[in-house]
mmCIF file of C-alpha atoms in Angstrom:
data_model
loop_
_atom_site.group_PDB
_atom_site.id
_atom_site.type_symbol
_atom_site.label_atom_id
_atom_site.label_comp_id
_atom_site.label_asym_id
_atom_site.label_seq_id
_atom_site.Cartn_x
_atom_site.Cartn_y
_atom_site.Cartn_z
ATOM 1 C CA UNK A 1 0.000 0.000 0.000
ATOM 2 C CA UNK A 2 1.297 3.667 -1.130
ATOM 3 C CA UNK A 3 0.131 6.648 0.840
ATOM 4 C CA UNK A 4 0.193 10.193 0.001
ATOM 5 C CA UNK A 5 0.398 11.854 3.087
ATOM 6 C CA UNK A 6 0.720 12.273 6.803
ATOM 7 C CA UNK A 7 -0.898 15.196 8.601
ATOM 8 C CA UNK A 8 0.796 15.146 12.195
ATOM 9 C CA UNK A 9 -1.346 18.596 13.304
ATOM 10 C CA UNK A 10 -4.894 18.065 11.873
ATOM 11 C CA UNK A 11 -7.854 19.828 12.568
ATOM 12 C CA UNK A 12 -10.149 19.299 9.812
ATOM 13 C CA UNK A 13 -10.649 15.958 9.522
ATOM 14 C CA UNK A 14 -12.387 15.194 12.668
ATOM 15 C CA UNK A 15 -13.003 16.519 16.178
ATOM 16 C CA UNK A 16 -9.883 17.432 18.179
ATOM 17 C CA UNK A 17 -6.611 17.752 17.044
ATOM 18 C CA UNK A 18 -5.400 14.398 14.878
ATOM 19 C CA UNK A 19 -3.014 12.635 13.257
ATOM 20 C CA UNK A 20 -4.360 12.193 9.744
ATOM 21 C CA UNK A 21 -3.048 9.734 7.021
ATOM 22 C CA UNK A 22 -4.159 9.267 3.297
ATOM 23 C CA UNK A 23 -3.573 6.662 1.555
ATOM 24 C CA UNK A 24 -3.402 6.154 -1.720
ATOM 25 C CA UNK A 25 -6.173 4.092 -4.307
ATOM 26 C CA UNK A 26 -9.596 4.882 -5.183
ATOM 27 C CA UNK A 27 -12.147 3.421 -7.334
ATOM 28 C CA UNK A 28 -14.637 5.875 -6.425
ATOM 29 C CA UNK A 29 -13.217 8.826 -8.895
ATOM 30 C CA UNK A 30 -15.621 11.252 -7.358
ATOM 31 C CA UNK A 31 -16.406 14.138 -9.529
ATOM 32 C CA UNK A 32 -14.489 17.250 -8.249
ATOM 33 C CA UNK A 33 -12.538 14.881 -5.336
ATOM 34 C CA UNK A 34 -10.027 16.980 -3.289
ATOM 35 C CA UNK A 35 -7.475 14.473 -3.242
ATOM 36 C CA UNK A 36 -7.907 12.889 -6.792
ATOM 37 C CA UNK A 37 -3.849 12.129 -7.257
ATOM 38 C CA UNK A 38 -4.665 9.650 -4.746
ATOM 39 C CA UNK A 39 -7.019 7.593 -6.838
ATOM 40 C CA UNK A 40 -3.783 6.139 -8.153
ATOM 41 C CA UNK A 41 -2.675 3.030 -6.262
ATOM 42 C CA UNK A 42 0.703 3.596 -6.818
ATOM 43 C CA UNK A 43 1.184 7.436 -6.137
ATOM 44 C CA UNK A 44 2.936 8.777 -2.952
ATOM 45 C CA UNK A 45 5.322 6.657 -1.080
ATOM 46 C CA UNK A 46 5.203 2.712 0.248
ATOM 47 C CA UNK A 47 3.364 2.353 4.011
ATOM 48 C CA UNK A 48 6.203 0.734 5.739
ATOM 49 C CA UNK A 49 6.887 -0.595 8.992
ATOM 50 C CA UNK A 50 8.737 3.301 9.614
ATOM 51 C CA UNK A 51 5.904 4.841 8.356
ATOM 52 C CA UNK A 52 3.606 3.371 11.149
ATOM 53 C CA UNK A 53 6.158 3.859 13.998
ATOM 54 C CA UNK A 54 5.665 7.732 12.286
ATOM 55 C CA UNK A 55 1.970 7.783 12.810
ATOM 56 C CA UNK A 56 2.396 6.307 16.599
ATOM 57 C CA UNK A 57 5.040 8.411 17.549
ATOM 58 C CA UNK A 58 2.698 11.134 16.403
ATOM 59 C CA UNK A 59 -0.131 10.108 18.332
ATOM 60 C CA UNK A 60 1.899 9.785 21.479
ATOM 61 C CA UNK A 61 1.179 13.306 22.718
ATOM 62 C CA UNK A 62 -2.146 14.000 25.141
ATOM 63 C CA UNK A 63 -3.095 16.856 23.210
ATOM 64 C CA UNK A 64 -3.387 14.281 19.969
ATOM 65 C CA UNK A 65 -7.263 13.688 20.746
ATOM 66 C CA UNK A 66 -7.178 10.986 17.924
ATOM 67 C CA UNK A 67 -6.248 9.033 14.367
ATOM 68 C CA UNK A 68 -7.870 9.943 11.190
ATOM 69 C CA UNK A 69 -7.287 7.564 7.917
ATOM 70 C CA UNK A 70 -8.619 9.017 4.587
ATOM 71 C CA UNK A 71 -7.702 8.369 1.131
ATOM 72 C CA UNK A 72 -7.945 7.739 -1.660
ATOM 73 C CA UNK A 73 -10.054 5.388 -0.453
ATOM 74 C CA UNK A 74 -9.268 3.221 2.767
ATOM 75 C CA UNK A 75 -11.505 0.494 2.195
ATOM 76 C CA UNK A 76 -10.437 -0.756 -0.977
ATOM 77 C CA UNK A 77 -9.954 -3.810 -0.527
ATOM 78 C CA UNK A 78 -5.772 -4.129 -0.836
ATOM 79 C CA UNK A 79 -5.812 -1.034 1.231
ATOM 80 C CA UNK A 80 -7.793 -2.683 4.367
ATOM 81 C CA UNK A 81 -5.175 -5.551 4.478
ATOM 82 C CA UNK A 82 -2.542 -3.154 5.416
ATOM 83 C CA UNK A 83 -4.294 -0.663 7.540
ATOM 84 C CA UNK A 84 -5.694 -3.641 10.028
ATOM 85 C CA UNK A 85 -2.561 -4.123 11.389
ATOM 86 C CA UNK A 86 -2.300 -0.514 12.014
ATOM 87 C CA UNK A 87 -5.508 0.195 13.448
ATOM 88 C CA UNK A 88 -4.577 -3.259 15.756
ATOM 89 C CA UNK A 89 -2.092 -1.206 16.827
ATOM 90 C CA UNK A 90 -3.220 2.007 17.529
ATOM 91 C CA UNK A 91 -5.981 0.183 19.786
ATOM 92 C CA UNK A 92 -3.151 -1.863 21.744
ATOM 93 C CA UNK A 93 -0.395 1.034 22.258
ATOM 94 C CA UNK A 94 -3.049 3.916 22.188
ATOM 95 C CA UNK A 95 -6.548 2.529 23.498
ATOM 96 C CA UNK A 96 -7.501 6.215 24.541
ATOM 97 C CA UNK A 97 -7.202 7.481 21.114
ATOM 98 C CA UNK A 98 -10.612 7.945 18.935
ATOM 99 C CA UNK A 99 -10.314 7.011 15.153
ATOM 100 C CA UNK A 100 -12.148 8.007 12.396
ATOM 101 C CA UNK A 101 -12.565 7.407 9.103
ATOM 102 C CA UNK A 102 -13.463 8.776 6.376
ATOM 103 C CA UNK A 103 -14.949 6.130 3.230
ATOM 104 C CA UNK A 104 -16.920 6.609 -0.219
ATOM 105 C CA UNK A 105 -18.429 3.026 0.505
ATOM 106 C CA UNK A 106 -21.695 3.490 2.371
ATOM 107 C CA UNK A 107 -21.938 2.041 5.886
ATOM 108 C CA UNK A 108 -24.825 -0.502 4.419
ATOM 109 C CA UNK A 109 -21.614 -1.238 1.459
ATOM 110 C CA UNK A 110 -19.109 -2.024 4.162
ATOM 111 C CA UNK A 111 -21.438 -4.431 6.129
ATOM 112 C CA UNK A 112 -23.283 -6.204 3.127
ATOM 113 C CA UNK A 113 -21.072 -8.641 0.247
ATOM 114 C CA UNK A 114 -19.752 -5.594 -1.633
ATOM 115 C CA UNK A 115 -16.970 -5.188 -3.833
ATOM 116 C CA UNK A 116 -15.566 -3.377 -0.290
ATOM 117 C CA UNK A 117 -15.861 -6.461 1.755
ATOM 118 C CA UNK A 118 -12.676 -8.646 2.164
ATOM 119 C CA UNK A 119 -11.476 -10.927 5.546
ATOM 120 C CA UNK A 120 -10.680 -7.541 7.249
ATOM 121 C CA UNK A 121 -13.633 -5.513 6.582
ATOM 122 C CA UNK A 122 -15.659 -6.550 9.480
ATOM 123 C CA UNK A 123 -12.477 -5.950 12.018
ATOM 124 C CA UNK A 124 -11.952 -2.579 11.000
ATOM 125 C CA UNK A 125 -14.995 -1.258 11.127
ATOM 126 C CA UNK A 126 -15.374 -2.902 14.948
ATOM 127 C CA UNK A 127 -11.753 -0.475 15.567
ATOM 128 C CA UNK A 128 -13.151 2.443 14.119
ATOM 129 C CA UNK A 129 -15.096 4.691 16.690
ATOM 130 C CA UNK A 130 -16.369 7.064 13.550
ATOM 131 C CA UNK A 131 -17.376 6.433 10.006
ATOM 132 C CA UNK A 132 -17.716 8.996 7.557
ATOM 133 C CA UNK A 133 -19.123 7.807 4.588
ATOM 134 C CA UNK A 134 -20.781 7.739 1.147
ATOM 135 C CA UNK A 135 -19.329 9.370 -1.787
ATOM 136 C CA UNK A 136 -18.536 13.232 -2.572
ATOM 137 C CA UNK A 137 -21.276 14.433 -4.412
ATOM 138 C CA UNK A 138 -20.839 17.703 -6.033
ATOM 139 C CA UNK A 139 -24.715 18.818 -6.584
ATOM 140 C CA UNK A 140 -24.873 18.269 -2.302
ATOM 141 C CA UNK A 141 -21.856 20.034 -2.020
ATOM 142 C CA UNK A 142 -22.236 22.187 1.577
ATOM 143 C CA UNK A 143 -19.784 24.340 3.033
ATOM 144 C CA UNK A 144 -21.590 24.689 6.076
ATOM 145 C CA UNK A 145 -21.345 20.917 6.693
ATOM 146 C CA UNK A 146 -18.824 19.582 9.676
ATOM 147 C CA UNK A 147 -16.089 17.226 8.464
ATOM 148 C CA UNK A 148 -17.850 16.494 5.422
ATOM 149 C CA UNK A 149 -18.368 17.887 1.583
ATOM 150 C CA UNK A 150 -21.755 16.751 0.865
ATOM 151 C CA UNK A 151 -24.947 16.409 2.345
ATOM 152 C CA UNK A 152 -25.185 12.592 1.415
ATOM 153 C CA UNK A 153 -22.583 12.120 3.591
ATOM 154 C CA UNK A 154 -22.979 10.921 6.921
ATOM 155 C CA UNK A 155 -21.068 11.014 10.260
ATOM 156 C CA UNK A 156 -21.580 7.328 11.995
ATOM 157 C CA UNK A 157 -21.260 6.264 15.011
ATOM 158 C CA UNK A 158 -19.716 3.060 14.433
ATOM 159 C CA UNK A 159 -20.065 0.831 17.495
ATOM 160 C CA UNK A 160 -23.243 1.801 18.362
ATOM 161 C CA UNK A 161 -24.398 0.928 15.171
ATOM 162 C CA UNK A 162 -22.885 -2.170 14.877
ATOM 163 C CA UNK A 163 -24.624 -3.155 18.421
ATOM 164 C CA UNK A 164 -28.013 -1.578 16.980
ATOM 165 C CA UNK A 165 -28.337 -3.020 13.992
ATOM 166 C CA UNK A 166 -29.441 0.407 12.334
ATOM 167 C CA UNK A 167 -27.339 3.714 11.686
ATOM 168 C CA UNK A 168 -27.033 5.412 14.758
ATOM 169 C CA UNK A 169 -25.729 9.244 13.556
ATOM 170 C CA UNK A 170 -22.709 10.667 15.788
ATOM 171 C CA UNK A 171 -23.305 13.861 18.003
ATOM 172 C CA UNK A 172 -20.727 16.198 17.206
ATOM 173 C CA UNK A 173 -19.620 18.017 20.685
ATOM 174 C CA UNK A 174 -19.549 21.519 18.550
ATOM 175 C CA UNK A 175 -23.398 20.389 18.572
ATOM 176 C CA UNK A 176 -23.584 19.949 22.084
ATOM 177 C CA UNK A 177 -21.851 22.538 23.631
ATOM 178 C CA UNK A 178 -24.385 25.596 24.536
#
């Protein structure tokens, strides 16, 4: 697996401050995607066992409220296979830390047979705390959204919704905070 980028300061791609990496293959080719050189599989540089001693050293600090993984597209299939291992990690050496994650598969496309779903599917999505997911969709495009770029889009709250059975929508603490 390639990956374009690691944010070791982020604010923008969840609540808190973050440690954000994008990796790097899409199928999705969203019309008007931010990151489109990341569609390519092989752009940016290989994940290696260095780059994920990177990302932990980076969420080390208390202020780091959490991990955010983004792509290109993490759930592509070839992409999950590597990023297990890391999220096993991040839950072993960091069990305090939130992550998030941000996915143009559907929540109902990640837990149905989909051309998402491999033998490592089902474990990430039990790691991940928050899902963000459906496709960009440039006629919902919103601005005014949080941590999101079109109104399709939803914010998840992953292990509730996995215990539910049903989408269970994350509360934002922007939204609860009078």
């Amino acid at each position: 697996m390639n990956y374009g980028e690691i944010k070791n300061c982020d604010i923008a791609n969840g609540e808190g401050v973050r440690v954000s990496l994008f990796v790097s293959g899409c199928t999705h080719h969203c019309k008007n995607c931010f990151n489109s050189e990341t569609w390519d599989f092989n752009y940016g540089k290989p994940f290696t066992k260095e780059t994920e001693d990177t990302i932990i050293s980076y969420l080390t600090p208390d202020f780091i409220d959490g991990f955010s993984l983004l792509g290109g597209e993490p759930f592509e299939p070839q992409n999950q296979r590597v990023l297990v291992d890391l999220l096993r990690r991040i839950r072993a050496e960091l069990p305090q830390k939130n992550i998030w994650c941000y996915s143009g598969y559907t929540f109902e496309e990640l837990t149905v047979d989909s051309r998402a779903r491999c033998e490592c599917t089902d474990e990430m999505l039990y790691m991940i705390d928050v899902l963000v997911d459906g496709e960009f969709k440039q006629d919902l495009y919103d601005i005014s959204l949080s941590f999101r770029g079109s109104s399709n889009q939803r914010i998840i709250d992953v292990k509730n919704s996995l215990e539910s059975g049903s989408i269970v929508l994350y509360s934002l603490i922007s939204e609860n905070i009078k």
